[in-house]
């Protein structure tokens, strides 16, 4: 594996201002030989996508990065498994702060995800992921958005000032446990879902109660 960035200030990178084609980004790993990497403590801003991992980029740790003001996704994982996204700041990206597509066993924890123009964290067609202990605030659309994504766990997140705190469409066997949902337009919205567990959450001053369709 590779190490991009590091804890000492002298090892950190500033990756900024790239005018990107369809196959380029601030940091872009593609194909199966790019696994077991550490992407640590970089500043990634003003690119098309901040950070992209595609196609079997497994067992990577993405931690301590500041990913902001990118023109599309802040962080984009597609067809990658067993990655950890921890202790990052993802804000003011034009699309989603985090976008996970067709990926499994992703741990998204202890991140600050705020002020993105679409979703804070969007999960599409992905299973067995954990979204926990994140602060997800002031995203223009939903704090956490799941579509066609089963057997995921959403726990102990602080979701405030989003359109919906959590939005689930056709996503089953999802656990929504011990989250704070405060000052959102709507706390939880579910449509075409079954066998989800919603328990021990705090719903505070949201304009709409949870909706189930």
Coordinates of C-alpha atoms in Angstrom, one line a residue:
X1 CA 0.0 0.0 0.0
X2 CA 0.9 3.7 -0.3
X3 CA 0.9 6.5 2.3
X4 CA -0.3 9.9 1.0
X5 CA 0.2 12.5 3.6
X6 CA 1.0 11.9 7.3
X7 CA 0.8 13.2 10.8
X8 CA 3.9 15.6 10.8
X9 CA 3.1 18.9 9.0
X10 CA 5.9 18.4 6.6
X11 CA 4.3 15.2 5.2
X12 CA 0.9 16.8 4.5
X13 CA -0.1 17.7 1.0
X14 CA -2.2 20.5 -0.4
X15 CA -4.1 19.3 -3.4
X16 CA -6.0 22.2 -4.9
X17 CA -7.2 23.9 -8.0
X18 CA -7.1 21.1 -10.5
X19 CA -9.2 21.4 -13.6
X20 CA -10.1 17.8 -14.1
X21 CA -11.2 15.4 -16.9
X22 CA -13.6 12.5 -16.4
X23 CA -10.8 10.3 -15.1
X24 CA -8.9 12.7 -12.9
X25 CA -9.5 14.2 -9.4
X26 CA -7.6 15.6 -6.5
X27 CA -6.6 12.0 -5.5
X28 CA -7.9 9.1 -7.7
X29 CA -7.2 5.4 -7.1
X30 CA -8.6 3.0 -9.7
X31 CA -8.4 -0.8 -10.2
X32 CA -7.6 -3.6 -7.9
X33 CA -3.9 -3.1 -7.2
X34 CA -4.6 0.1 -5.1
X35 CA -5.4 -1.4 -1.7
X36 CA -4.1 -1.0 1.8
X37 CA -3.4 2.7 1.4
X38 CA -3.3 5.5 4.0
X39 CA -4.6 8.9 2.9
X40 CA -3.9 11.1 5.9
X41 CA -4.1 14.8 6.8
X42 CA -4.3 16.3 3.3
X43 CA -6.1 19.5 2.2
X44 CA -8.1 18.7 -0.9
X45 CA -10.1 21.6 -2.4
X46 CA -11.3 23.3 -5.5
X47 CA -11.1 20.2 -7.7
X48 CA -13.9 18.5 -9.7
X49 CA -14.0 15.6 -7.1
X50 CA -11.9 15.8 -4.1
X51 CA -11.0 12.1 -3.6
X52 CA -12.2 9.1 -5.7
X53 CA -11.6 5.4 -5.1
X54 CA -13.0 3.1 -7.8
X55 CA -13.1 -0.7 -8.4
X56 CA -11.8 -2.9 -5.7
X57 CA -9.8 -0.4 -3.8
X58 CA -10.1 -2.2 -0.5
X59 CA -8.8 -1.9 3.0
X60 CA -7.8 1.8 2.8
X61 CA -7.8 4.3 5.6
X62 CA -8.9 7.9 4.8
X63 CA -8.4 10.0 7.9
X64 CA -7.7 13.6 9.0
X65 CA -8.2 15.2 5.6
X66 CA -9.9 18.5 4.9
X67 CA -12.0 18.0 1.7
X68 CA -13.9 21.2 0.8
X69 CA -15.2 23.4 -2.0
X70 CA -14.9 20.7 -4.8
X71 CA -17.2 21.1 -7.8
X72 CA -18.8 17.6 -7.5
X73 CA -18.3 15.0 -4.8
X74 CA -16.1 15.6 -1.8
X75 CA -15.3 11.9 -1.4
X76 CA -16.5 9.3 -3.9
X77 CA -16.1 5.5 -3.4
X78 CA -17.5 3.1 -6.1
X79 CA -17.2 -0.7 -5.9
X80 CA -14.8 -0.6 -3.0
X81 CA -15.0 -2.6 0.2
X82 CA -13.7 -2.6 3.7
X83 CA -12.6 1.1 3.8
X84 CA -12.5 3.4 6.8
X85 CA -13.4 7.1 6.5
X86 CA -12.6 8.7 9.8
X87 CA -11.9 12.0 11.4
X88 CA -12.2 14.1 8.2
X89 CA -13.8 17.4 7.5
X90 CA -16.0 17.5 4.4
X91 CA -17.7 20.7 3.7
X92 CA -18.9 23.2 1.1
X93 CA -18.7 20.7 -1.8
X94 CA -21.2 21.4 -4.6
X95 CA -22.6 17.8 -4.7
X96 CA -22.3 15.4 -1.8
X97 CA -19.9 15.4 1.1
X98 CA -19.5 11.6 0.9
X99 CA -20.9 9.4 -1.9
X100 CA -20.7 5.7 -1.6
X101 CA -21.8 3.6 -4.6
X102 CA -22.0 -0.3 -4.8
X103 CA -19.6 -0.6 -1.9
X104 CA -19.7 -2.7 1.3
X105 CA -18.3 -2.8 4.8
X106 CA -17.4 0.9 4.8
X107 CA -17.0 2.6 8.2
X108 CA -17.8 6.3 8.1
X109 CA -17.2 7.6 11.6
X110 CA -16.2 10.7 13.5
X111 CA -16.3 13.1 10.5
X112 CA -17.6 16.6 10.3
X113 CA -19.8 16.8 7.2
X114 CA -21.4 20.2 6.7
X115 CA -22.7 22.8 4.3
X116 CA -22.6 20.6 1.2
X117 CA -25.1 21.5 -1.6
X118 CA -26.7 18.1 -1.9
X119 CA -26.5 15.3 0.7
X120 CA -24.1 15.1 3.6
X121 CA -23.6 11.3 3.0
X122 CA -25.3 9.5 0.1
X123 CA -25.2 5.7 0.1
X124 CA -26.4 4.0 -3.1
X125 CA -26.8 0.2 -3.6
X126 CA -24.4 -0.6 -0.7
X127 CA -24.7 -3.0 2.2
X128 CA -23.2 -3.6 5.6
X129 CA -21.9 -0.1 6.1
X130 CA -21.7 1.8 9.4
X131 CA -22.3 5.5 9.7
X132 CA -21.6 6.5 13.3
X133 CA -20.5 9.4 15.5
X134 CA -20.5 11.9 12.8
X135 CA -21.6 15.6 13.0
X136 CA -23.7 16.2 9.9
X137 CA -25.1 19.7 9.8
X138 CA -26.5 22.3 7.4
X139 CA -26.5 20.2 4.2
X140 CA -28.9 21.6 1.7
X141 CA -30.7 18.3 1.1
X142 CA -30.4 15.3 3.5
X143 CA -27.9 14.6 6.2
X144 CA -27.8 10.9 5.4
X145 CA -29.5 9.5 2.3
X146 CA -29.8 5.8 1.6
X147 CA -31.2 4.4 -1.7
X148 CA -31.4 0.7 -2.5
X149 CA -29.1 0.0 0.5
X150 CA -29.8 -2.8 2.9
X151 CA -28.3 -3.9 6.2
X152 CA -26.7 -0.6 7.1
X153 CA -26.3 0.9 10.6
X154 CA -26.8 4.6 11.3
X155 CA -25.9 5.3 15.0
X156 CA -24.9 8.1 17.4
X157 CA -24.8 10.8 14.7
X158 CA -25.6 14.4 15.3
X159 CA -27.9 15.6 12.4
X160 CA -29.0 19.2 12.5
X161 CA -30.2 21.9 10.1
X162 CA -30.5 19.6 7.1
X163 CA -33.6 19.2 4.9
X164 CA -34.1 15.7 6.3
X165 CA -31.9 14.2 8.9
X166 CA -32.2 10.7 7.4
X167 CA -33.8 9.8 4.1
X168 CA -34.4 6.1 3.2
X169 CA -35.8 4.9 -0.1
X170 CA -36.1 1.2 -0.8
X171 CA -33.6 0.4 1.9
X172 CA -34.3 -2.5 4.3
X173 CA -33.0 -3.9 7.5
X174 CA -31.4 -0.6 8.4
X175 CA -30.7 0.2 12.1
X176 CA -31.2 3.9 13.1
X177 CA -30.1 4.0 16.7
X178 CA -29.2 6.7 19.2
X179 CA -28.9 9.6 16.8
X180 CA -29.7 13.2 17.6
X181 CA -31.9 14.8 15.0
X182 CA -32.5 18.4 15.7
X183 CA -33.7 21.5 13.8
X184 CA -34.2 19.7 10.5
X185 CA -37.2 20.2 8.2
X186 CA -38.0 16.5 8.7
X187 CA -36.3 14.1 11.0
X188 CA -36.6 10.7 9.2
X189 CA -38.4 9.9 5.9
X190 CA -38.9 6.3 4.7
X191 CA -40.5 5.1 1.5
X192 CA -40.8 1.5 0.2
X193 CA -38.7 0.2 3.2
X194 CA -39.3 -2.8 5.5
X195 CA -37.8 -4.3 8.6
X196 CA -35.9 -1.2 9.7
X197 CA -35.3 -0.5 13.4
X198 CA -35.6 3.0 14.7
X199 CA -34.9 3.3 18.4
X200 CA -33.4 5.4 21.2
X201 CA -33.1 8.5 19.0
X202 CA -33.6 12.1 20.2
X203 CA -36.0 14.1 17.9
X204 CA -35.7 17.8 18.9
X205 CA -37.4 20.8 17.2
X206 CA -37.8 19.3 13.8
X207 CA -40.6 20.8 11.7
X208 CA -42.0 17.3 10.8
X209 CA -42.1 14.0 12.7
X210 CA -40.8 10.8 11.1
X211 CA -42.7 9.8 7.9
X212 CA -43.2 6.2 6.8
X213 CA -44.7 5.3 3.4

